[in-house]
Short mmCIF file of C-alpha atoms in Angstrom, two decimals:
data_model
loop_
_atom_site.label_atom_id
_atom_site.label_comp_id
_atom_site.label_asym_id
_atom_site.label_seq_id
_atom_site.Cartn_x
_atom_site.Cartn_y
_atom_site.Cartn_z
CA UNK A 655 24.21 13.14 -71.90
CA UNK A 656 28.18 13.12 -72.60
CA UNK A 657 27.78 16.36 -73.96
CA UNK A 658 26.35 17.80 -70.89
CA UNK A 659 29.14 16.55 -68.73
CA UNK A 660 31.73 17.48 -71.13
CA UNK A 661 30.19 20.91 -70.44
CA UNK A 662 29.93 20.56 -67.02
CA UNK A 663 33.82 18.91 -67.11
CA UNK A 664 35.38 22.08 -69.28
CA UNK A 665 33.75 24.54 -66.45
CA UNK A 666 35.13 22.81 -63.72
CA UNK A 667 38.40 23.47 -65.11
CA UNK A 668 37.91 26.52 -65.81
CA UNK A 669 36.90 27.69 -62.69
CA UNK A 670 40.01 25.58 -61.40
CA UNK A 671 42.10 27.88 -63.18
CA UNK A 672 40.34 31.09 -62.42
CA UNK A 673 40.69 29.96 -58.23
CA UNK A 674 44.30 29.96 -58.95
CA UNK A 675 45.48 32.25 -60.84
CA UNK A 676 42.67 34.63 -59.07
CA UNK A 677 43.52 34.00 -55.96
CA UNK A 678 47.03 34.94 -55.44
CA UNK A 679 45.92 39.10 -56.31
CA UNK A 680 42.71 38.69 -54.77
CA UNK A 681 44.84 37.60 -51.25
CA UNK A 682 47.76 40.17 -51.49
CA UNK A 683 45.08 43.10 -52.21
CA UNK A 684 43.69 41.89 -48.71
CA UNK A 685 46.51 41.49 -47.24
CA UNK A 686 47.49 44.93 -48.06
CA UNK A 687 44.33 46.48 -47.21
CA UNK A 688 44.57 44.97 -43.36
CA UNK A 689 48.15 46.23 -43.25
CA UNK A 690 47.03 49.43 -44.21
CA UNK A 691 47.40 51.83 -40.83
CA UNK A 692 44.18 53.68 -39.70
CA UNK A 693 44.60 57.81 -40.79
CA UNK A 694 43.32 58.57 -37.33
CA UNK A 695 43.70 57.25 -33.58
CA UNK A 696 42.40 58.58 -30.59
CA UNK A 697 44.20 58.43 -27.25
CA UNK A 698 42.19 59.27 -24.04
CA UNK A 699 44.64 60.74 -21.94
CA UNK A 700 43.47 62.91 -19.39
CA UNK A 701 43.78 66.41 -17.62
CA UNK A 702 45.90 69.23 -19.22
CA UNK A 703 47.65 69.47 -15.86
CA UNK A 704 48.43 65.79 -15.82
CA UNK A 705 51.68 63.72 -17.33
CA UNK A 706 49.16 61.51 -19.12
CA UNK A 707 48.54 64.78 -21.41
CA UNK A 708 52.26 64.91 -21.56
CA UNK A 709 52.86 61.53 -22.08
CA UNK A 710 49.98 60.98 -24.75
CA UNK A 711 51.28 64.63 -26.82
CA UNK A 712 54.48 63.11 -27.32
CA UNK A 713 53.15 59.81 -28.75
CA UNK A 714 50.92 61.68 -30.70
CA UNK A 715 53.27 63.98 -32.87
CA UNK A 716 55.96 60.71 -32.85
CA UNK A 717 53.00 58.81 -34.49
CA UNK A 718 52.28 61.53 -36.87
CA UNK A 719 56.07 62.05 -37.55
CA UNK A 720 57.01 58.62 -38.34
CA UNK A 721 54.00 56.89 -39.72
CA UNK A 722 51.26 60.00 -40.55
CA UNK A 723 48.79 59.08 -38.71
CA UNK A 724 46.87 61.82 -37.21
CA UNK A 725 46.25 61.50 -33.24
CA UNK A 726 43.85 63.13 -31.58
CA UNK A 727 44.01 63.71 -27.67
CA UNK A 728 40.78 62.93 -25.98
CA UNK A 729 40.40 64.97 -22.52
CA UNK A 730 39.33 63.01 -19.60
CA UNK A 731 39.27 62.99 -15.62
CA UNK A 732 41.67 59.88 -15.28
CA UNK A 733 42.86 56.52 -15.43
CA UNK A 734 39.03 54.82 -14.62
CA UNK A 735 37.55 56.71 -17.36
CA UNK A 736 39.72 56.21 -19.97
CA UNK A 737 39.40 52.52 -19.49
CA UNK A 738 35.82 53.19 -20.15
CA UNK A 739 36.57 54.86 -22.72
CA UNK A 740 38.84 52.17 -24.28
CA UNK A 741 36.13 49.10 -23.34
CA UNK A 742 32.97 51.00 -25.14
CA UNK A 743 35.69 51.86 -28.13
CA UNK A 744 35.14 55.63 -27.94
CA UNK A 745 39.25 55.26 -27.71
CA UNK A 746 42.02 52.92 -29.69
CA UNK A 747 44.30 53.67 -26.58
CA UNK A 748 44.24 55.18 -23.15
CA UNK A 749 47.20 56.02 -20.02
CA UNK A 750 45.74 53.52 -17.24
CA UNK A 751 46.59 53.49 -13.79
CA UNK A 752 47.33 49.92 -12.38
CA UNK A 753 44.52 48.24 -10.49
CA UNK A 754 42.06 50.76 -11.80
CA UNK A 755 39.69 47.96 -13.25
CA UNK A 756 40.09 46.31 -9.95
CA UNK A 757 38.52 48.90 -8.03
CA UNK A 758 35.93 49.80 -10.23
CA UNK A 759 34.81 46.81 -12.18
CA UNK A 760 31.97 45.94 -9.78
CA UNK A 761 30.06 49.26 -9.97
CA UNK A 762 31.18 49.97 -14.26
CA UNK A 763 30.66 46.09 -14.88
CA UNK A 764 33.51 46.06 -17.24
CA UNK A 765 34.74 42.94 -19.42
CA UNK A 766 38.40 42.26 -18.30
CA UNK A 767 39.14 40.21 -21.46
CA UNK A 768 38.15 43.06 -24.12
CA UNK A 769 41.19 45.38 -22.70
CA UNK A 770 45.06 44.42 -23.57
CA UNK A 771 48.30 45.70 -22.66
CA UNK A 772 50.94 47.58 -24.39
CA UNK A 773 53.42 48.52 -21.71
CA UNK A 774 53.67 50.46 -18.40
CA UNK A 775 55.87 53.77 -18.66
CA UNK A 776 56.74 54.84 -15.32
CA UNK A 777 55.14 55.16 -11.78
CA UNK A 778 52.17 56.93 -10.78
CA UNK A 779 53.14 58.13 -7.28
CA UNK A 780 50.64 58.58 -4.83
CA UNK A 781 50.79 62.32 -2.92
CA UNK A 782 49.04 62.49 0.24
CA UNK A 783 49.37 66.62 0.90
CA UNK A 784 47.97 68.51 3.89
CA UNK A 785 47.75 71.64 4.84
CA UNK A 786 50.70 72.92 7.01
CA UNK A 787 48.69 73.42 10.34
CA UNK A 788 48.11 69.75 10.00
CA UNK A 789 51.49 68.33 9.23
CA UNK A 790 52.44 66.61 12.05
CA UNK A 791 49.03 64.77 11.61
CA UNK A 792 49.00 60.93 10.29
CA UNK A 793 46.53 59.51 8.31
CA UNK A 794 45.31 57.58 10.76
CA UNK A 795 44.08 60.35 12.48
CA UNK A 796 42.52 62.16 9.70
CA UNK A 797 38.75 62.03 11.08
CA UNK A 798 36.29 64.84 10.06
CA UNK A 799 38.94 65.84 7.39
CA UNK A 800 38.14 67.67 4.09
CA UNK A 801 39.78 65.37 1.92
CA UNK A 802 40.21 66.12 -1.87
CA UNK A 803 40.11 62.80 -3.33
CA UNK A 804 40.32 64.12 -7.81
CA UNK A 805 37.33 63.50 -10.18
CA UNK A 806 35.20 60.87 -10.12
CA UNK A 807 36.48 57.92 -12.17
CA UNK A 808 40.27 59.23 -11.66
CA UNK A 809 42.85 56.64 -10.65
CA UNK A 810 43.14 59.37 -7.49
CA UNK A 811 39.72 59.10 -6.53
CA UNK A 812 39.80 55.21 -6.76
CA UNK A 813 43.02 54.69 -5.21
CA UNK A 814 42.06 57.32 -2.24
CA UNK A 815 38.78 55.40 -1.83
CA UNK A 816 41.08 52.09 -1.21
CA UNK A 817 43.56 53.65 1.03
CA UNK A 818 40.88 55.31 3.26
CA UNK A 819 39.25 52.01 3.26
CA UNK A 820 42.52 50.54 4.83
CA UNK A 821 42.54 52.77 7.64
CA UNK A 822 38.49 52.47 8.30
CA UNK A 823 38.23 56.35 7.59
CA UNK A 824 36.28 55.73 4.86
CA UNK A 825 33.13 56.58 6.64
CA UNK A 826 34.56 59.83 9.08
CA UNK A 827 35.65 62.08 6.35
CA UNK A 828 34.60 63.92 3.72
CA UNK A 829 35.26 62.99 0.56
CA UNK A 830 35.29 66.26 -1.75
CA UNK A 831 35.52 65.27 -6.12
CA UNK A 832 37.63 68.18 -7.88
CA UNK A 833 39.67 68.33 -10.64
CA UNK A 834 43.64 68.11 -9.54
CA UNK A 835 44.66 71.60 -10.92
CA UNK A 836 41.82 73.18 -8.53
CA UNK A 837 43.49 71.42 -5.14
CA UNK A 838 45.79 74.23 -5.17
CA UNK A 839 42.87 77.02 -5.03
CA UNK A 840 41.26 74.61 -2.24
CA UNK A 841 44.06 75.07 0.17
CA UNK A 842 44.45 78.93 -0.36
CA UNK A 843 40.44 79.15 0.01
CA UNK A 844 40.24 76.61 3.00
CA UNK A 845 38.15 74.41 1.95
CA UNK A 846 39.66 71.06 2.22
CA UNK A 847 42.48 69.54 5.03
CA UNK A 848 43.95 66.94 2.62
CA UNK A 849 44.48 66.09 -0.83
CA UNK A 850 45.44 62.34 -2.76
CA UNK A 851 46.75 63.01 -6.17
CA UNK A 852 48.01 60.21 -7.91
CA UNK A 853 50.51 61.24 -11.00
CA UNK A 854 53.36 61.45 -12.26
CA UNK A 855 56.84 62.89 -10.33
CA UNK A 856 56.82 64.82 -13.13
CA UNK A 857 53.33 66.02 -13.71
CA UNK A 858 53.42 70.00 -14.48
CA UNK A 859 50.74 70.39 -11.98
CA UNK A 860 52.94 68.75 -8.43
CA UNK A 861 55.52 71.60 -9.32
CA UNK A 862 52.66 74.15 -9.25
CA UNK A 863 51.58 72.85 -5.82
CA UNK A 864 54.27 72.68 -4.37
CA UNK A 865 55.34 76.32 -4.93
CA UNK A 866 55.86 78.64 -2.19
CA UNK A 867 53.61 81.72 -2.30
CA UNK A 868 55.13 85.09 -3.04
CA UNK A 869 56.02 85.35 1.01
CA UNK A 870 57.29 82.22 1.05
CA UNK A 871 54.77 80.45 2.65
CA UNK A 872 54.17 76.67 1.67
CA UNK A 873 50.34 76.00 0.47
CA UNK A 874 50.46 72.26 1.14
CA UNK A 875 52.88 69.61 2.74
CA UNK A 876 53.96 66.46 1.77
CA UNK A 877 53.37 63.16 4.41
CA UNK A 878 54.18 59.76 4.32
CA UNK A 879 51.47 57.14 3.94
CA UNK A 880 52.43 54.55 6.92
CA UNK A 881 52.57 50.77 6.55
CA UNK A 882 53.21 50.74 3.14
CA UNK A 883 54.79 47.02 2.76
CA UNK A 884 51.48 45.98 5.01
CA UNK A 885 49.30 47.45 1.80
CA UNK A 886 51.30 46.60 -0.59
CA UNK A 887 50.90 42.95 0.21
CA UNK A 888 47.20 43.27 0.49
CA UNK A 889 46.53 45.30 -2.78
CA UNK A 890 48.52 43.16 -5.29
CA UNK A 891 48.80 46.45 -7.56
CA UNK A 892 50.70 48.83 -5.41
CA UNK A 893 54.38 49.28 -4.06
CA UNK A 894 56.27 51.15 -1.86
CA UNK A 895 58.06 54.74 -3.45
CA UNK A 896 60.27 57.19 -1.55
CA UNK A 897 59.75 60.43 -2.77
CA UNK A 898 63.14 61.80 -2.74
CA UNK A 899 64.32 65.20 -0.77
CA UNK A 900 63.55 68.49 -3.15
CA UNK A 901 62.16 66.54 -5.54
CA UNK A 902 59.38 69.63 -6.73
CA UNK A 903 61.55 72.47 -5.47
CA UNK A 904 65.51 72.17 -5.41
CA UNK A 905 65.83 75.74 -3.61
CA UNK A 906 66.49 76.31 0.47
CA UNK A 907 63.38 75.28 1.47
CA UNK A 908 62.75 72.19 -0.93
CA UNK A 909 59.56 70.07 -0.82
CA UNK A 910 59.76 67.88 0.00
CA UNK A 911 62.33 68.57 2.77
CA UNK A 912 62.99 65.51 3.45
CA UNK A 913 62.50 62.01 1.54
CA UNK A 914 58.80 60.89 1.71
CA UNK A 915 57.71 57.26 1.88
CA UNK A 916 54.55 56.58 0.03
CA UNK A 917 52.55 54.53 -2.53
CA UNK A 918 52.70 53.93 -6.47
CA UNK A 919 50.99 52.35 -9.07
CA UNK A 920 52.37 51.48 -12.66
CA UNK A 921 51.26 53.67 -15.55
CA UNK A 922 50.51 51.83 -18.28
CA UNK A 923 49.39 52.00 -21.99
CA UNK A 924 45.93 49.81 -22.86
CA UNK A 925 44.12 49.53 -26.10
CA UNK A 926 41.26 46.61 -27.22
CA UNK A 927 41.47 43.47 -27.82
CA UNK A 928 39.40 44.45 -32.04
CA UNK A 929 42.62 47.35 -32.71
CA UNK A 930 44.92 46.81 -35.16
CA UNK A 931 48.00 44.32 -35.02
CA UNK A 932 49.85 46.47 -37.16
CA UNK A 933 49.01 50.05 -35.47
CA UNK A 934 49.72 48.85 -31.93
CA UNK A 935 53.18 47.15 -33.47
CA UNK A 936 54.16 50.46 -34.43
CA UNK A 937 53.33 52.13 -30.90
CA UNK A 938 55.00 49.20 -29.35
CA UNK A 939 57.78 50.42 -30.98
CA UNK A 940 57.90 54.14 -30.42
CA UNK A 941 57.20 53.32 -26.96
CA UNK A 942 60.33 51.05 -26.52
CA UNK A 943 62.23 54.29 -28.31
CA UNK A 944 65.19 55.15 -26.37
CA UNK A 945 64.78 58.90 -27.83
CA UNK A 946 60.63 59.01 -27.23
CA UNK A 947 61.41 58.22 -23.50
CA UNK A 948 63.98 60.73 -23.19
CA UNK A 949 61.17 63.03 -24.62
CA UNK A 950 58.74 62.16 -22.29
CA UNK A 951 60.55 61.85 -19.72
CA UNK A 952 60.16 58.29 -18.35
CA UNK A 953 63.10 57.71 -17.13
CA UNK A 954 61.94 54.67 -15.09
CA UNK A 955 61.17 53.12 -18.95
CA UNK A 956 64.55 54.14 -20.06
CA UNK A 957 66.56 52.59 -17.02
CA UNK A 958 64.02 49.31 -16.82
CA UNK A 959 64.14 48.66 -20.36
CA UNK A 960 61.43 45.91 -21.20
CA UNK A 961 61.96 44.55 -17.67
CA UNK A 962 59.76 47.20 -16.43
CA UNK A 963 57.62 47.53 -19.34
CA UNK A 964 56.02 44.01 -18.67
CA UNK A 965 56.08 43.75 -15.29
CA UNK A 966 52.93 43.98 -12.97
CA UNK A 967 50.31 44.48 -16.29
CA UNK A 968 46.75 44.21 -15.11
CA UNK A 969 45.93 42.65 -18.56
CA UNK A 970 47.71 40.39 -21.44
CA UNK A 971 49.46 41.53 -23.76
CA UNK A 972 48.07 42.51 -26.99
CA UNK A 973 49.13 40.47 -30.10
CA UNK A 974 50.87 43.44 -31.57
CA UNK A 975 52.98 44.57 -28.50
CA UNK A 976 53.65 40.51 -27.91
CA UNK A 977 55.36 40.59 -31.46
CA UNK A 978 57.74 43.51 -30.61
CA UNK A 979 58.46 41.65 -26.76
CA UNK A 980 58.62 38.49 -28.42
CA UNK A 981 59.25 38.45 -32.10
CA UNK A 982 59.80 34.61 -32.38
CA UNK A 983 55.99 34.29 -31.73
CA UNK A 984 55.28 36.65 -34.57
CA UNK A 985 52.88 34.77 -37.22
CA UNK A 986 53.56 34.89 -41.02
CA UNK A 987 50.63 36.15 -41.37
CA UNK A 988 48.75 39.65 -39.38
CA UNK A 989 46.68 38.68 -36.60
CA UNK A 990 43.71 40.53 -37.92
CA UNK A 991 44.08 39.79 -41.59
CA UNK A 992 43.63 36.14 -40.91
CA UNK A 993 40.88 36.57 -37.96
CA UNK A 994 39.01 38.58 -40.91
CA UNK A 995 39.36 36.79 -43.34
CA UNK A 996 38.61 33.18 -41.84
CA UNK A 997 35.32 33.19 -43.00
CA UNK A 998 36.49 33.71 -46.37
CA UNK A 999 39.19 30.97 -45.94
CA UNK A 1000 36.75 28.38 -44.64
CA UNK A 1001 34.72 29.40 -48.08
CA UNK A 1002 37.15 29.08 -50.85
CA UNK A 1003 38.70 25.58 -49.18
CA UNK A 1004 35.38 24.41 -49.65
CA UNK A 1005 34.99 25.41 -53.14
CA UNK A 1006 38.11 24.07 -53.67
CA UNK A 1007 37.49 20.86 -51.78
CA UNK A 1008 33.81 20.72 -53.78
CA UNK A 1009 36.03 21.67 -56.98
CA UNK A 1010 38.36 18.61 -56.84
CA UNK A 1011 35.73 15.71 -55.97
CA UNK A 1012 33.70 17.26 -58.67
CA UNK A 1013 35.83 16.48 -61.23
CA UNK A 1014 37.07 13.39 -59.80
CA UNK A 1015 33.41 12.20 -60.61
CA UNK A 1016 33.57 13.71 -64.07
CA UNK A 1017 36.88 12.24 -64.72
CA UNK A 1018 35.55 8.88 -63.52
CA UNK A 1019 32.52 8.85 -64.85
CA UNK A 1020 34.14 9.41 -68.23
CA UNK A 1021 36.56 6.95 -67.48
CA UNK A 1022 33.65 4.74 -67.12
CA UNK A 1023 31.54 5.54 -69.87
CA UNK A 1024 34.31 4.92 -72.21
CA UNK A 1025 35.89 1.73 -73.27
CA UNK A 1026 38.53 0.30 -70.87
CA UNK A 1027 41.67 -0.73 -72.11
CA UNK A 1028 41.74 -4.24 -71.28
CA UNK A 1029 37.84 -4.72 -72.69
CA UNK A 1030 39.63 -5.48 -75.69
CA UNK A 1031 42.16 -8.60 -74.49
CA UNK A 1032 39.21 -9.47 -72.03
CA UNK A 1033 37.01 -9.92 -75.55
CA UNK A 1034 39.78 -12.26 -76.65
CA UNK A 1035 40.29 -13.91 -73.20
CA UNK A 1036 36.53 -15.09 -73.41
CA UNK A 1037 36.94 -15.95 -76.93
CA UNK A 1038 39.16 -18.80 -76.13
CA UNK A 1039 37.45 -19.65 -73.15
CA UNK A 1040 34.61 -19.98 -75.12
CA UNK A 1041 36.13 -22.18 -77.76
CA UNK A 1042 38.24 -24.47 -75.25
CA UNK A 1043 34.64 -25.99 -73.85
CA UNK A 1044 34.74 -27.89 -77.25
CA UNK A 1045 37.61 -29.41 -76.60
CA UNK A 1046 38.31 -32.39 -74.55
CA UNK A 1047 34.62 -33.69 -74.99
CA UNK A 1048 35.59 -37.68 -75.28
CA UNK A 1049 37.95 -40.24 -74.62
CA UNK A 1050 38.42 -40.77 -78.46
CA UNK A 1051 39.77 -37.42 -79.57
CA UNK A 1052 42.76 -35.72 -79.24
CA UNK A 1053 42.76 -31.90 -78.89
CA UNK A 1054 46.39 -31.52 -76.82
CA UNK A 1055 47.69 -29.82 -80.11
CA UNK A 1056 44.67 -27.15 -80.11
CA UNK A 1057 44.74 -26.73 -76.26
CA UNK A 1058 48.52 -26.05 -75.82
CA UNK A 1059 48.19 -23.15 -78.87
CA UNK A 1060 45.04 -22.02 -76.33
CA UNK A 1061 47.38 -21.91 -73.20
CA UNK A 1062 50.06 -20.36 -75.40
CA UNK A 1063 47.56 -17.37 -76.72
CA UNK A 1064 46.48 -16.92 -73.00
CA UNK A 1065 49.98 -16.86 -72.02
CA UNK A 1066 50.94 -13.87 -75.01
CA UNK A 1067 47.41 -12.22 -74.39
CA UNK A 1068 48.22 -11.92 -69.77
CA UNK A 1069 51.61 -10.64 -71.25
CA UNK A 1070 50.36 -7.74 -73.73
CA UNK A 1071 47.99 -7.07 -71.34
CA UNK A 1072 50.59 -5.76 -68.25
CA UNK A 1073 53.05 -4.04 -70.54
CA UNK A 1074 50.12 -1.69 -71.15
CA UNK A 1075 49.78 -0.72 -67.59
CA UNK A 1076 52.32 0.93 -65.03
CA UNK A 1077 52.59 -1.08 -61.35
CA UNK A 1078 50.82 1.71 -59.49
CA UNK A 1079 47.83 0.96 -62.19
CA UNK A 1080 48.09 -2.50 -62.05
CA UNK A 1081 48.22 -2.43 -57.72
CA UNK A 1082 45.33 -0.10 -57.53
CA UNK A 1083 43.11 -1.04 -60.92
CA UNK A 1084 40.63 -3.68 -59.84
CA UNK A 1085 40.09 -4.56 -63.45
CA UNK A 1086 43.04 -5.51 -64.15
CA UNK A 1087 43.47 -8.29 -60.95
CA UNK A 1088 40.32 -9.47 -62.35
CA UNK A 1089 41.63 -10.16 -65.79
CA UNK A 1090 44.85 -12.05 -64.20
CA UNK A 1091 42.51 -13.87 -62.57
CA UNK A 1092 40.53 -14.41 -64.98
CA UNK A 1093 43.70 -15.85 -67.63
CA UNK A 1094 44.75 -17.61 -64.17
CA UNK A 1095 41.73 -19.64 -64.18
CA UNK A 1096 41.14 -20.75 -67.86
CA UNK A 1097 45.21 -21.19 -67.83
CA UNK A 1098 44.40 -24.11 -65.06
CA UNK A 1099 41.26 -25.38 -66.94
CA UNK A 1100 43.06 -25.62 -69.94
CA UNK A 1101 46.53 -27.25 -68.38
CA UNK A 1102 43.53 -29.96 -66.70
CA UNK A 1103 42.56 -30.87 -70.10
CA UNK A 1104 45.72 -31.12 -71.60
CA UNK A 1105 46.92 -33.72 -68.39
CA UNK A 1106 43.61 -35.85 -69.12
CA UNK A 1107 44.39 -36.15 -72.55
CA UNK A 1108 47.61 -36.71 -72.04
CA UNK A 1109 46.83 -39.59 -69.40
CA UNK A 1110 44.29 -41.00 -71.41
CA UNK A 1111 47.31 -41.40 -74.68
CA UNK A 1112 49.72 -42.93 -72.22
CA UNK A 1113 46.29 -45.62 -70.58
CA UNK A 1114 45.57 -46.34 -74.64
CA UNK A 1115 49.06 -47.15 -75.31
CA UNK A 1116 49.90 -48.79 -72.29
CA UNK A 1117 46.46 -51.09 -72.98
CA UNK A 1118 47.72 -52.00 -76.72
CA UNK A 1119 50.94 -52.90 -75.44
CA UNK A 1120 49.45 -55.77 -73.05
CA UNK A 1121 47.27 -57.28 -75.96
CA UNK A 1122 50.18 -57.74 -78.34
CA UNK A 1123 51.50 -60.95 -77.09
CA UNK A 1124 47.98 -62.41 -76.91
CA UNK A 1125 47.60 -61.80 -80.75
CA UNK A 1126 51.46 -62.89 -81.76
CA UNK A 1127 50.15 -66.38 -80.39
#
């Protein structure tokens, strides 16, 4: 039986030693592995025409310049499908027009808490153009209009939808879907009144529309969107812009001619709530670049500073991004590295736990197979106690000489006893306040005996003294 926990004793601390000396490379091989950056992103960005293309390009080759990581650009029709895009993880970031989610949540029935921010990078300005025999004309008169409204899914087709909604012409016009760099074409062909594009003042494909034909006729006209503070209020994800004189054409007859008040909602960067710490760390980073935003021109980034990139986010910020904002929150440890590995955490502190109480048992279970150390002045301790019942039977003996050398031996065996122990042994060891107990206890049996003995000499000698005189006479 002792052999088999001996056995069972010399594994336990072996695997004791193997936990720690294995764990340490076991944990930084992890740990590297979940620092390790992915060799390929995608971004869903969006038209060709569009500064989201522009915008996403430029993060794309900084990416692949600074860290290698190859990016590839993911061509969709806007803002509400590239959130789509991000939720169903067929993207590990998207451009995303504020209040996008908002507006189409109901009929996509997307998961707000599965989407995180990164930043917003400048203002997606909202262009209501018309064609010029309807300039003078306000929105609010817009009924039976041909109104293109951008692709379905598109931050301009949702943000359109809202607007007309606001001034109940939802239901009088018609709504045409077409790709932005097509509105152009429209106008020339007829076919619509109207356009909404939301981008970018410096989307490629405004300064296309905007250009004069080769007589110098315009092909569309800029107009103000009325009431804007009214629908700002009400929207919670728009505010006011003024579109400033010859902003799209600095010649003679610049467009727009004169400054335009109208609508904007932030452009922002989104990823998932599952993407990497560490990746979106490193496009917090480029993003906050002074140099990148020069690049890419977001000038509203580069004046704003972090300011603007976390104001008016439609969704927290991701853990990554919130250590570059905030690095006194960082943890010592990476976000996913420790999320991953919890299960494996909650594992080996088991083992361990399992480990230790293990061979507490062993070790006590030895402890109490084998022979303690006071069995051997507890052996002795009964000896005398044994030997002092003899003692002290009648009135005509006298054993004080035998039971003080008892009391003495007690004394010298309580005394060897405790110099063999330290004080935290002796406050925690119930043995050993059982043996002082014990010499405690025949110490006062013994000390009885020796004061009966002792009163019985002194009544003896006392009684011979008071028959003297009777004798003498």
């Amino acid at each position: 039986m002792r052999d088999t926990y001996s056995i069972i004793w010399l594994v336990a601390k072996w695997l004791f030693v193997v936990l720690v000396v294995g764990l340490p490379i076991v944990f930084t091989q992890w740990y590297r592995q979940y620092l390790k950056l992915p060799e390929t992103i995608t971004i869903a960005s969006g038209t060709e025409s569009g500064q989201y293309r522009w915008v996403a390009e430029e993060l794309g080759r900084e990416l692949t310049h600074r860290y290698g990581i190859k990016v590839s650009q993911l061509t969709t029709e806007g803002s509400g499908e590239n959130a789509l895009k991000v939720y169903r993880s067929k993207a590990d970031i998207a451009l995303y027009q504020r209040g996008t989610v908002e507006l189409q949540q109901d009929q996509d029935g997307l998961v707000l808490g599965r989407l995180t921010s990164i930043g917003s990078m400048y203002s997606e300005v909202v262009h209501l153009v018309v064609d010029p025999d309807h300039a003078e004309t306000s929105i609010s008169d817009m009924q039976q209009f041909r109104i293109a409204v951008g692709p379905k899914r598109s931050g301009t087709e949702l943000v359109a939808t809202y607007l007309l909604d606001q001034f109940h012409l939802r239901e009088q016009v018609e709504l045409i879907n077409m790709p932005l760099h097509e509105i152009r074409g429209a106008f020339l062909r007829d076919e619509i009144d109207a356009a909404f594009i939301a981008a970018g003042v410096q989307a490629p494909l405004l300064e296309h529309l905007m250009k004069p034909e080769a007589d110098g006729s315009v092909v569309c006209v800029l107009t103000p969107i009325p009431f804007t503070d009214a629908i700002c209020h009400k929207s919670g994800f728009l505010e006011t812009y003024v579109i400033p004189q010859g902003m799209y054409d600095q010649s003679q007859a610049g467009a727009p001619s004169e400054p335009i008040t109208t609508l904007a909602a932030r452009a922002q960067l989104i990823t998932s709530q599952t993407v990497s710490t560490r990746l979106i760390e490193l496009i917090t980073t480029v993003l906050n670049d002074p140099e990148f935003q020069r690049r890419a021109r977001l000038n509203e980034l580069l004046q704003g500073g972090e300011v603007f990139a976390l104001e008016g986010l439609d969704f927290p910020l991701h853990p990554g991004a919130q250590h570059i904002y905030e690095p006194q929150l960082k943890p010592l440890l990476n976000v996913d590295f420790v999320e991953a590995t919890e299960g494996i955490r909650s594992f080996v502190v088991s083992l361990l736990i399992a480990a230790f109480f293990l061979v507490k048992w062993i070790r006590d279970y030895r402890n109490r197979s084998q022979e303690h150390k006071l069995d051997h002045y507890i052996k002795k301790l009964l000896v005398i106690e044994h030997d002092q019942k003899f003692l002290d039977q009648n009135d005509q003996t006298d054993d004080r000489k035998r039971l003080q050398d008892m009391l003495d031996d007690v004394t010298d065996l309580r005394q060897q006893a405790m110099k063999e122990f330290t004080a935290h042994e002796i406050n925690s060891d119930q043995a050993i306040a059982c043996f002082v107990s014990m010499c405690h206890a025949l110490s006062d049996k013994i000390n009885a005996k020796i004061s009966r003995q002792r009163l019985d000499a002194r009544l003896r000698q006392f009684a011979s003294q008071i028959e003297k005189p009777s004798t003498i006479k």
